Amino acid sequence: TPPELLRNFCIIAHIDHGKSTLADRMLQLTGVVDARAMRAQYLDRMDIERERGITIKSQAVRMPWALAGEDGVTVPYALNMIDTPGHVDFTYEVSRSLAACEGAVLLVDAAQGIEAQTLANLYLAMQNDLTIIPVLNKIDLPAAQPEKYAEEIAGLVGGDPDDVMRVSGKTGEGVEALLDRIVRLVPPPQGDADAAARAMIFDSVYDTYRGVVTYVRVIDGHLSPRERIVMMSTRATHELLEIGVISPEGIPTDGLGVGEVGYLITGVKDVRQSKVGDTVTNAGKPASTALGGYADPKPMVFSGLYPIDGSDYPVLRDALDKLKLNDAALVYEPETSVALGFGFRVGFLGLLHLEIVRERLEREFDLDLISTAPNVVYDVTMEDRSVVTVTNPSEFPGGKIKEVREPVVKATILAPSEFIGAIMELCQQRRGDLQGMDYLSAERVEMRYMLPLAEIVFDFFDQLKSRTRGYASLDYEQAGEQAADLVKVDILLQGEQVDAFSAIVHKDKAYAYGVMMAGKLRELIPRQQFEVPIQAAVGSRVIARETIRAIRKDVLAKCYGGDISRKRKLLEKQKEGKKRMKTIGRVDVPQEAFIAALSSE
Ligand code: GTP
């Protein structure tokens, strides 16, 4: 298809504003998916995405759409819709998807108005110079207030509130008009057809049968089947086994030209050979410079993952190896814990990423897992100037520390203005620094904070929601690092350190953390035959202490009389129970105590 007949666009929206539902309607209206084959959220292929109703991996689909020109002659256009993940953890993927488009449909729920991720995605789209088409969705809802929110949107992106389109992804109202407007307003792609080929990778997925399927947008030149291609960041060359468009399944073509969006298959088995943001060129006639914007995904949050049944360790290792094929951002290495046994320290883009990986491991590989409280990455500079990178709190160095640096984020919070006080209080508790505040309308406010990532990682979002009756929305982006007064708090059972409970916290919060953890463990660990002290300590200084009193547990006490078989049964049962204990020093701790203590974080 010649570039002048192509339109590449994406839909950007806050979570739940109806992006996938609108995409479904477009697929139906353009005849790409017929009504019989239609199922809700067609583009969200992973089960877990469908169940949670969220989009994790972006996808692209090509749709035909005919529109009469000024002379009345109907012109057949091809629209490429690129679906983007909406969550902060996947911002990098969103930004690559946006870079593959010329236009963006800015979709806003007509009953909710603009939310934090609407703004975040809009700014990314503007940075990529995309043509923005503002649209209010869900106008079928009785609670919809299109007039009010059209004003809000016009105030943000400029233009007349009357030009903000009104649609319902549910009923289909207004969706044809939207497709027409996309053709009219989104500029056709521009590129040099005669130049050396350059295509940007905006996604790659692992398929069990075909290996890695790489999604690309061609900028210049042409890619053809059977030729050799080069991934410019690694210089790795591959043969192009198949190339084509997706509509809605893969359809092989005789290549992709300027502005086209599609997939390619080289037979490689690991998505890290096809990195999002990388440039594909032709081995025979390579381009001299790569397209800009490539970055390695960087894990921001680490957690230990341990099988509850120690014999599942090889299964877990195997499962992580398999997930890695499909998740370029997943990193892990083996780790042993006194309390939890053999497991892995795993790095994630953020908390949602952690939850998804964990859930996929449990579901797809039938594993029962414990995950330790997530922590961020710290850079510790010692007095002798050596720098230690800490991804596990129990590895926080002792000795003379000069400085500890922690990651910080720029957070944007949108909420009704009545909650300003509650939000400020929460952010202050979390060591936040207010950077600015703007009113979107008389009753809605945008607040910008600088916050330590570590303070967001723990239940910040839940707190924000509960303090604002669910009305606040949050988005954040990485904003470098800052020095902070951080210490490691250790938990000791009878003088033995329990590694899984070590945490790095701000000096002012060390005491509260120690008291909380010691108290929790006292509740969870059963009495032993001797007294067990539980201590929280910073270095050698004990900051909190609890004691589990001794008992003598006689399981036979209840069995008077001579029923030998019953006695034996009880003794066996006690032995069973012992097996599931972890022994810390001389103290037997049931696995459940660790799980309970770690999970209620
Ligand atoms: P993410 O993929 O998580 O970003 O969500 P999304 O933006 O794709 O939202 P989705 O399409 O999953 O819709 C969210 C909810 O809104 C679902 O329960 C939809 O049924 C509902 N919904 C979507 N569009 C409409 C609409 O036009 N009218 C009404 N009444 N409900 C809608």
mmCIF file of N, CA and C in Angstrom, residues 36-151:
data_model
loop_
_atom_site.group_PDB
_atom_site.id
_atom_site.type_symbol
_atom_site.label_atom_id
_atom_site.label_comp_id
_atom_site.label_asym_id
_atom_site.label_seq_id
_atom_site.Cartn_x
_atom_site.Cartn_y
_atom_site.Cartn_z
ATOM 1 N N ARG A 36 -19.460 -13.233 14.316
ATOM 2 C CA ARG A 36 -19.441 -14.566 14.907
ATOM 3 C C ARG A 36 -18.135 -14.832 15.657
ATOM 4 N N ALA A 37 -17.028 -14.436 15.028
ATOM 5 C CA ALA A 37 -15.722 -14.703 15.633
ATOM 6 C C ALA A 37 -15.390 -13.700 16.739
ATOM 7 N N MET A 38 -16.216 -12.652 16.814
ATOM 8 C CA MET A 38 -15.905 -11.582 17.762
ATOM 9 C C MET A 38 -16.001 -12.073 19.194
ATOM 10 N N ARG A 39 -15.014 -11.764 19.978
ATOM 11 C CA ARG A 39 -15.135 -11.968 21.410
ATOM 12 C C ARG A 39 -14.600 -10.706 22.051
ATOM 13 N N ALA A 40 -15.038 -10.456 23.249
ATOM 14 C CA ALA A 40 -14.675 -9.189 23.877
ATOM 15 C C ALA A 40 -13.161 -9.056 23.953
ATOM 16 N N GLN A 41 -12.684 -7.868 23.723
ATOM 17 C CA GLN A 41 -11.272 -7.551 23.775
ATOM 18 C C GLN A 41 -10.429 -8.493 22.934
ATOM 19 N N TYR A 42 -10.721 -8.474 21.664
ATOM 20 C CA TYR A 42 -10.101 -9.375 20.729
ATOM 21 C C TYR A 42 -8.579 -9.258 20.753
ATOM 22 N N LEU A 43 -8.113 -8.062 20.951
ATOM 23 C CA LEU A 43 -6.668 -7.851 20.845
ATOM 24 C C LEU A 43 -5.888 -8.314 22.069
ATOM 25 N N ASP A 44 -6.565 -8.432 23.185
ATOM 26 C CA ASP A 44 -5.853 -8.877 24.378
ATOM 27 C C ASP A 44 -5.783 -10.398 24.355
ATOM 28 N N ARG A 45 -4.665 -10.917 23.882
ATOM 29 C CA ARG A 45 -4.640 -12.348 23.614
ATOM 30 C C ARG A 45 -4.363 -13.212 24.830
ATOM 31 N N MET A 46 -3.582 -12.696 25.743
ATOM 32 C CA MET A 46 -3.234 -13.539 26.883
ATOM 33 C C MET A 46 -4.446 -13.710 27.799
ATOM 34 N N ASP A 47 -4.638 -14.905 28.301
ATOM 35 C CA ASP A 47 -5.760 -15.169 29.208
ATOM 36 C C ASP A 47 -5.783 -14.193 30.359
ATOM 37 N N ILE A 48 -4.609 -13.994 30.915
ATOM 38 C CA ILE A 48 -4.520 -13.149 32.098
ATOM 39 C C ILE A 48 -4.944 -11.727 31.773
ATOM 40 N N GLU A 49 -4.677 -11.298 30.533
ATOM 41 C CA GLU A 49 -5.117 -9.966 30.132
ATOM 42 C C GLU A 49 -6.631 -9.929 30.060
ATOM 43 N N ARG A 50 -7.206 -10.967 29.480
ATOM 44 C CA ARG A 50 -8.640 -10.991 29.315
ATOM 45 C C ARG A 50 -9.335 -11.002 30.681
ATOM 46 N N GLU A 51 -8.810 -11.827 31.588
ATOM 47 C CA GLU A 51 -9.444 -11.934 32.895
ATOM 48 C C GLU A 51 -9.363 -10.633 33.678
ATOM 49 N N ARG A 52 -8.218 -9.995 33.606
ATOM 50 C CA ARG A 52 -8.070 -8.770 34.377
ATOM 51 C C ARG A 52 -8.564 -7.570 33.611
ATOM 52 N N GLY A 53 -8.898 -7.799 32.345
ATOM 53 C CA GLY A 53 -9.406 -6.703 31.538
ATOM 54 C C GLY A 53 -8.367 -5.631 31.285
ATOM 55 N N ILE A 54 -7.089 -6.022 31.253
ATOM 56 C CA ILE A 54 -6.077 -5.019 30.959
ATOM 57 C C ILE A 54 -5.226 -5.487 29.791
ATOM 58 N N THR A 55 -4.608 -4.536 29.134
ATOM 59 C CA THR A 55 -3.751 -4.848 28.013
ATOM 60 C C THR A 55 -2.310 -4.806 28.487
ATOM 61 N N ILE A 56 -1.588 -5.892 28.308
ATOM 62 C CA ILE A 56 -0.201 -5.920 28.752
ATOM 63 C C ILE A 56 0.742 -5.735 27.560
ATOM 64 N N LYS A 57 0.593 -6.572 26.562
ATOM 65 C CA LYS A 57 1.454 -6.454 25.396
ATOM 66 C C LYS A 57 0.714 -5.676 24.319
ATOM 67 N N SER A 58 1.429 -4.780 23.664
ATOM 68 C CA SER A 58 0.761 -4.044 22.597
ATOM 69 C C SER A 58 0.658 -4.918 21.358
ATOM 70 N N GLN A 59 -0.320 -4.655 20.562
ATOM 71 C CA GLN A 59 -0.533 -5.405 19.340
ATOM 72 C C GLN A 59 -0.912 -4.428 18.247
ATOM 73 N N ALA A 60 -0.760 -4.863 17.022
ATOM 74 C CA ALA A 60 -1.115 -4.001 15.900
ATOM 75 C C ALA A 60 -2.057 -4.757 14.989
ATOM 76 N N VAL A 61 -2.985 -4.053 14.392
ATOM 77 C CA VAL A 61 -3.875 -4.712 13.448
ATOM 78 C C VAL A 61 -4.201 -3.760 12.299
ATOM 79 N N ARG A 62 -4.312 -4.347 11.113
ATOM 80 C CA ARG A 62 -4.567 -3.544 9.918
ATOM 81 C C ARG A 62 -6.034 -3.672 9.533
ATOM 82 N N MET A 63 -6.661 -2.521 9.225
ATOM 83 C CA MET A 63 -8.090 -2.533 8.908
ATOM 84 C C MET A 63 -8.326 -1.724 7.636
ATOM 85 N N PRO A 64 -9.101 -2.269 6.705
ATOM 86 C CA PRO A 64 -9.432 -1.485 5.514
ATOM 87 C C PRO A 64 -10.541 -0.494 5.850
ATOM 88 N N TRP A 65 -10.495 0.684 5.295
ATOM 89 C CA TRP A 65 -11.575 1.657 5.505
ATOM 90 C C TRP A 65 -11.664 2.556 4.274
ATOM 91 N N ALA A 66 -12.820 2.509 3.614
ATOM 92 C CA ALA A 66 -12.991 3.286 2.388
ATOM 93 C C ALA A 66 -13.654 4.616 2.715
ATOM 94 N N LEU A 67 -13.198 5.657 2.052
ATOM 95 C CA LEU A 67 -13.772 6.977 2.294
ATOM 96 C C LEU A 67 -13.850 7.733 0.969
ATOM 97 N N ALA A 68 -14.992 8.363 0.744
ATOM 98 C CA ALA A 68 -15.144 9.122 -0.496
ATOM 99 C C ALA A 68 -14.344 10.419 -0.414
ATOM 100 N N GLY A 69 -13.576 10.711 -1.467
ATOM 101 C CA GLY A 69 -12.816 11.960 -1.525
ATOM 102 C C GLY A 69 -13.725 13.109 -1.904
ATOM 103 N N GLU A 70 -13.130 14.301 -2.109
ATOM 104 C CA GLU A 70 -13.931 15.475 -2.449
ATOM 105 C C GLU A 70 -14.659 15.301 -3.780
ATOM 106 N N ASP A 71 -14.039 14.534 -4.712
ATOM 107 C CA ASP A 71 -14.658 14.313 -6.016
ATOM 108 C C ASP A 71 -15.709 13.198 -5.979
ATOM 109 N N GLY A 72 -15.983 12.672 -4.811
ATOM 110 C CA GLY A 72 -17.022 11.645 -4.703
ATOM 111 C C GLY A 72 -16.513 10.237 -4.984
ATOM 112 N N VAL A 73 -15.239 10.103 -5.438
ATOM 113 C CA VAL A 73 -14.696 8.776 -5.719
ATOM 114 C C VAL A 73 -14.233 8.124 -4.409
ATOM 115 N N THR A 74 -14.606 6.872 -4.207
ATOM 116 C CA THR A 74 -14.243 6.190 -2.972
ATOM 117 C C THR A 74 -12.795 5.717 -3.017
ATOM 118 N N VAL A 75 -12.056 6.029 -1.966
ATOM 119 C CA VAL A 75 -10.637 5.654 -1.909
ATOM 120 C C VAL A 75 -10.449 4.592 -0.823
ATOM 121 N N PRO A 76 -9.766 3.474 -1.154
ATOM 122 C CA PRO A 76 -9.547 2.440 -0.137
ATOM 123 C C PRO A 76 -8.299 2.729 0.709
ATOM 124 N N TYR A 77 -8.509 3.040 1.955
ATOM 125 C CA TYR A 77 -7.378 3.289 2.845
ATOM 126 C C TYR A 77 -7.077 2.040 3.666
ATOM 127 N N ALA A 78 -5.883 1.998 4.226
ATOM 128 C CA ALA A 78 -5.552 0.939 5.191
ATOM 129 C C ALA A 78 -5.172 1.619 6.499
ATOM 130 N N LEU A 79 -5.888 1.282 7.561
ATOM 131 C CA LEU A 79 -5.592 1.868 8.872
ATOM 132 C C LEU A 79 -4.821 0.844 9.698
ATOM 133 N N ASN A 80 -3.719 1.258 10.288
ATOM 134 C CA ASN A 80 -3.035 0.390 11.235
ATOM 135 C C ASN A 80 -3.307 0.900 12.639
ATOM 136 N N MET A 81 -3.975 0.056 13.412
ATOM 137 C CA MET A 81 -4.258 0.443 14.796
ATOM 138 C C MET A 81 -3.263 -0.271 15.696
ATOM 139 N N ILE A 82 -2.557 0.489 16.484
ATOM 140 C CA ILE A 82 -1.563 -0.086 17.379
ATOM 141 C C ILE A 82 -2.080 0.038 18.794
ATOM 142 N N ASP A 83 -2.305 -1.092 19.418
ATOM 143 C CA ASP A 83 -2.863 -1.108 20.770
ATOM 144 C C ASP A 83 -1.707 -0.953 21.751
ATOM 145 N N THR A 84 -1.887 -0.092 22.738
ATOM 146 C CA THR A 84 -0.785 0.155 23.673
ATOM 147 C C THR A 84 -1.195 -0.251 25.086
ATOM 148 N N PRO A 85 -0.218 -0.717 25.878
ATOM 149 C CA PRO A 85 -0.552 -1.022 27.262
ATOM 150 C C PRO A 85 -0.773 0.279 28.006
ATOM 151 N N GLY A 86 -1.706 0.289 28.962
ATOM 152 C CA GLY A 86 -2.054 1.552 29.598
ATOM 153 C C GLY A 86 -1.365 1.802 30.925
ATOM 154 N N HIS A 87 -0.630 0.836 31.448
ATOM 155 C CA HIS A 87 -0.137 0.976 32.809
ATOM 156 C C HIS A 87 1.283 1.538 32.903
ATOM 157 N N VAL A 88 1.527 2.267 33.977
ATOM 158 C CA VAL A 88 2.816 2.924 34.184
ATOM 159 C C VAL A 88 4.012 1.997 34.072
ATOM 160 N N ASP A 89 3.887 0.756 34.512
ATOM 161 C CA ASP A 89 5.034 -0.154 34.458
ATOM 162 C C ASP A 89 5.538 -0.325 33.026
ATOM 163 N N PHE A 90 4.633 -0.120 32.072
ATOM 164 C CA PHE A 90 4.983 -0.422 30.697
ATOM 165 C C PHE A 90 5.136 0.830 29.854
ATOM 166 N N THR A 91 5.467 1.957 30.503
ATOM 167 C CA THR A 91 5.582 3.227 29.799
ATOM 168 C C THR A 91 6.509 3.145 28.602
ATOM 169 N N TYR A 92 7.596 2.385 28.753
ATOM 170 C CA TYR A 92 8.541 2.312 27.648
ATOM 171 C C TYR A 92 7.894 1.670 26.418
ATOM 172 N N GLU A 93 7.117 0.623 26.651
ATOM 173 C CA GLU A 93 6.416 -0.011 25.530
ATOM 174 C C GLU A 93 5.404 0.946 24.915
ATOM 175 N N VAL A 94 4.736 1.720 25.767
ATOM 176 C CA VAL A 94 3.773 2.691 25.239
ATOM 177 C C VAL A 94 4.495 3.680 24.337
ATOM 178 N N SER A 95 5.640 4.167 24.804
ATOM 179 C CA SER A 95 6.302 5.215 24.039
ATOM 180 C C SER A 95 6.805 4.679 22.699
ATOM 181 N N ARG A 96 7.202 3.401 22.648
ATOM 182 C CA ARG A 96 7.628 2.823 21.355
ATOM 183 C C ARG A 96 6.437 2.645 20.423
ATOM 184 N N SER A 97 5.301 2.236 20.989
ATOM 185 C CA SER A 97 4.108 2.080 20.158
ATOM 186 C C SER A 97 3.708 3.428 19.571
ATOM 187 N N LEU A 98 3.813 4.469 20.395
ATOM 188 C CA LEU A 98 3.445 5.803 19.917
ATOM 189 C C LEU A 98 4.370 6.241 18.789
ATOM 190 N N ALA A 99 5.647 5.875 18.918
ATOM 191 C CA ALA A 99 6.609 6.291 17.903
ATOM 192 C C ALA A 99 6.324 5.628 16.562
ATOM 193 N N ALA A 100 5.499 4.580 16.557
ATOM 194 C CA ALA A 100 5.162 3.899 15.307
ATOM 195 C C ALA A 100 3.947 4.525 14.630
ATOM 196 N N CYS A 101 3.378 5.573 15.235
ATOM 197 C CA CYS A 101 2.133 6.168 14.720
ATOM 198 C C CYS A 101 2.324 7.623 14.302
ATOM 199 N N GLU A 102 1.352 8.109 13.521
ATOM 200 C CA GLU A 102 1.282 9.549 13.225
ATOM 201 C C GLU A 102 0.144 10.215 13.983
ATOM 202 N N GLY A 103 -0.787 9.410 14.465
ATOM 203 C CA GLY A 103 -1.941 9.996 15.142
ATOM 204 C C GLY A 103 -2.330 9.211 16.374
ATOM 205 N N ALA A 104 -3.021 9.885 17.292
ATOM 206 C CA ALA A 104 -3.481 9.204 18.500
ATOM 207 C C ALA A 104 -4.912 9.619 18.797
ATOM 208 N N VAL A 105 -5.746 8.616 19.058
ATOM 209 C CA VAL A 105 -7.086 8.893 19.543
ATOM 210 C C VAL A 105 -6.968 9.005 21.059
ATOM 211 N N LEU A 106 -7.278 10.189 21.582
ATOM 212 C CA LEU A 106 -7.205 10.394 23.031
ATOM 213 C C LEU A 106 -8.591 10.103 23.589
ATOM 214 N N LEU A 107 -8.724 8.941 24.218
ATOM 215 C CA LEU A 107 -10.037 8.463 24.624
ATOM 216 C C LEU A 107 -10.272 8.759 26.103
ATOM 217 N N VAL A 108 -11.389 9.436 26.396
ATOM 218 C CA VAL A 108 -11.692 9.791 27.777
ATOM 219 C C VAL A 108 -13.110 9.340 28.119
ATOM 220 N N ASP A 109 -13.243 8.687 29.226
ATOM 221 C CA ASP A 109 -14.547 8.221 29.713
ATOM 222 C C ASP A 109 -15.425 9.447 30.018
ATOM 223 N N ALA A 110 -16.596 9.521 29.381
ATOM 224 C CA ALA A 110 -17.455 10.700 29.517
ATOM 225 C C ALA A 110 -18.105 10.798 30.894
ATOM 226 N N ALA A 111 -17.931 9.760 31.711
ATOM 227 C CA ALA A 111 -18.459 9.843 33.071
ATOM 228 C C ALA A 111 -17.346 10.087 34.090
ATOM 229 N N GLN A 112 -16.087 10.078 33.646
ATOM 230 C CA GLN A 112 -14.955 10.205 34.567
ATOM 231 C C GLN A 112 -14.093 11.439 34.323
ATOM 232 N N GLY A 113 -13.956 11.791 33.058
ATOM 233 C CA GLY A 113 -13.067 12.898 32.728
ATOM 234 C C GLY A 113 -11.617 12.446 32.667
ATOM 235 N N ILE A 114 -10.735 13.431 32.549
ATOM 236 C CA ILE A 114 -9.310 13.160 32.391
ATOM 237 C C ILE A 114 -8.738 12.550 33.672
ATOM 238 N N GLU A 115 -7.898 11.538 33.520
ATOM 239 C CA GLU A 115 -7.233 10.918 34.670
ATOM 240 C C GLU A 115 -5.723 10.960 34.468
ATOM 241 N N ALA A 116 -5.001 10.523 35.496
ATOM 242 C CA ALA A 116 -3.542 10.670 35.473
ATOM 243 C C ALA A 116 -2.891 10.023 34.254
ATOM 244 N N GLN A 117 -3.352 8.825 33.882
ATOM 245 C CA GLN A 117 -2.709 8.195 32.728
ATOM 246 C C GLN A 117 -3.146 8.808 31.398
ATOM 247 N N THR A 118 -4.309 9.461 31.391
ATOM 248 C CA THR A 118 -4.689 10.199 30.193
ATOM 249 C C THR A 118 -3.608 11.245 29.936
ATOM 250 N N LEU A 119 -3.256 11.959 30.998
ATOM 251 C CA LEU A 119 -2.252 13.020 30.876
ATOM 252 C C LEU A 119 -0.903 12.458 30.480
ATOM 253 N N ALA A 120 -0.459 11.404 31.196
ATOM 254 C CA ALA A 120 0.863 10.850 30.942
ATOM 255 C C ALA A 120 0.984 10.408 29.488
ATOM 256 N N ASN A 121 -0.051 9.699 28.995
ATOM 257 C CA ASN A 121 -0.012 9.226 27.612
ATOM 258 C C ASN A 121 -0.113 10.376 26.619
ATOM 259 N N LEU A 122 -0.908 11.373 26.975
ATOM 260 C CA LEU A 122 -1.032 12.529 26.087
ATOM 261 C C LEU A 122 0.329 13.219 25.927
ATOM 262 N N TYR A 123 1.047 13.395 27.044
ATOM 263 C CA TYR A 123 2.348 14.053 26.958
ATOM 264 C C TYR A 123 3.311 13.243 26.100
ATOM 265 N N LEU A 124 3.270 11.906 26.250
ATOM 266 C CA LEU A 124 4.131 11.061 25.408
ATOM 267 C C LEU A 124 3.769 11.241 23.935
ATOM 268 N N ALA A 125 2.471 11.300 23.654
ATOM 269 C CA ALA A 125 2.019 11.455 22.265
ATOM 270 C C ALA A 125 2.469 12.800 21.705
ATOM 271 N N MET A 126 2.404 13.835 22.547
ATOM 272 C CA MET A 126 2.819 15.156 22.088
ATOM 273 C C MET A 126 4.322 15.195 21.832
ATOM 274 N N GLN A 127 5.076 14.510 22.699
ATOM 275 C CA GLN A 127 6.531 14.439 22.482
ATOM 276 C C GLN A 127 6.854 13.768 21.160
ATOM 277 N N ASN A 128 6.004 12.850 20.738
ATOM 278 C CA ASN A 128 6.219 12.165 19.468
ATOM 279 C C ASN A 128 5.558 12.896 18.297
ATOM 280 N N ASP A 129 5.096 14.138 18.535
ATOM 281 C CA ASP A 129 4.475 14.961 17.489
ATOM 282 C C ASP A 129 3.275 14.301 16.820
ATOM 283 N N LEU A 130 2.498 13.560 17.564
ATOM 284 C CA LEU A 130 1.336 12.913 16.962
ATOM 285 C C LEU A 130 0.169 13.891 16.856
ATOM 286 N N THR A 131 -0.657 13.676 15.826
ATOM 287 C CA THR A 131 -1.904 14.416 15.713
ATOM 288 C C THR A 131 -2.886 13.811 16.712
ATOM 289 N N ILE A 132 -3.433 14.645 17.581
ATOM 290 C CA ILE A 132 -4.309 14.133 18.642
ATOM 291 C C ILE A 132 -5.774 14.300 18.244
ATOM 292 N N ILE A 133 -6.527 13.222 18.315
ATOM 293 C CA ILE A 133 -7.978 13.303 18.072
ATOM 294 C C ILE A 133 -8.683 13.032 19.396
ATOM 295 N N PRO A 134 -9.201 14.086 20.055
ATOM 296 C CA PRO A 134 -9.844 13.866 21.350
ATOM 297 C C PRO A 134 -11.245 13.276 21.194
ATOM 298 N N VAL A 135 -11.547 12.268 21.993
ATOM 299 C CA VAL A 135 -12.820 11.559 21.892
ATOM 300 C C VAL A 135 -13.357 11.253 23.286
ATOM 301 N N LEU A 136 -14.636 11.538 23.475
ATOM 302 C CA LEU A 136 -15.291 11.119 24.717
ATOM 303 C C LEU A 136 -15.990 9.797 24.466
ATOM 304 N N ASN A 137 -15.769 8.841 25.359
ATOM 305 C CA ASN A 137 -16.334 7.506 25.185
ATOM 306 C C ASN A 137 -17.450 7.274 26.212
ATOM 307 N N LYS A 138 -18.187 6.209 26.010
ATOM 308 C CA LYS A 138 -19.241 5.775 26.939
ATOM 309 C C LYS A 138 -20.366 6.804 27.059
ATOM 310 N N ILE A 139 -20.697 7.463 25.941
ATOM 311 C CA ILE A 139 -21.765 8.471 26.021
ATOM 312 C C ILE A 139 -23.122 7.829 26.261
ATOM 313 N N ASP A 140 -23.186 6.482 26.136
ATOM 314 C CA ASP A 140 -24.453 5.799 26.439
ATOM 315 C C ASP A 140 -24.728 5.749 27.937
ATOM 316 N N LEU A 141 -23.719 5.975 28.764
ATOM 317 C CA LEU A 141 -23.923 5.885 30.214
ATOM 318 C C LEU A 141 -24.811 7.026 30.709
ATOM 319 N N PRO A 142 -25.755 6.713 31.597
ATOM 320 C CA PRO A 142 -26.601 7.780 32.154
ATOM 321 C C PRO A 142 -25.766 8.825 32.893
ATOM 322 N N ALA A 143 -24.646 8.394 33.474
ATOM 323 C CA ALA A 143 -23.820 9.328 34.245
ATOM 324 C C ALA A 143 -22.874 10.161 33.377
ATOM 325 N N ALA A 144 -22.923 9.952 32.050
ATOM 326 C CA ALA A 144 -22.007 10.679 31.164
ATOM 327 C C ALA A 144 -22.270 12.182 31.227
ATOM 328 N N GLN A 145 -21.203 12.964 31.235
ATOM 329 C CA GLN A 145 -21.327 14.432 31.221
ATOM 330 C C GLN A 145 -20.442 14.979 30.102
ATOM 331 N N PRO A 146 -20.821 14.677 28.860
ATOM 332 C CA PRO A 146 -19.934 15.037 27.739
ATOM 333 C C PRO A 146 -19.633 16.529 27.647
ATOM 334 N N GLU A 147 -20.627 17.385 27.969
ATOM 335 C CA GLU A 147 -20.387 18.835 27.848
ATOM 336 C C GLU A 147 -19.253 19.256 28.770
ATOM 337 N N LYS A 148 -19.397 18.836 30.025
ATOM 338 C CA LYS A 148 -18.431 19.223 31.042
ATOM 339 C C LYS A 148 -17.018 18.752 30.673
ATOM 340 N N TYR A 149 -16.905 17.479 30.283
ATOM 341 C CA TYR A 149 -15.568 16.942 30.033
ATOM 342 C C TYR A 149 -15.000 17.371 28.691
ATOM 343 N N ALA A 150 -15.877 17.727 27.742
ATOM 344 C CA ALA A 150 -15.367 18.266 26.475
ATOM 345 C C ALA A 150 -14.620 19.575 26.749
ATOM 346 N N GLU A 151 -15.164 20.372 27.672
ATOM 347 C CA GLU A 151 -14.498 21.622 28.076
ATOM 348 C C GLU A 151 -13.129 21.326 28.658
#
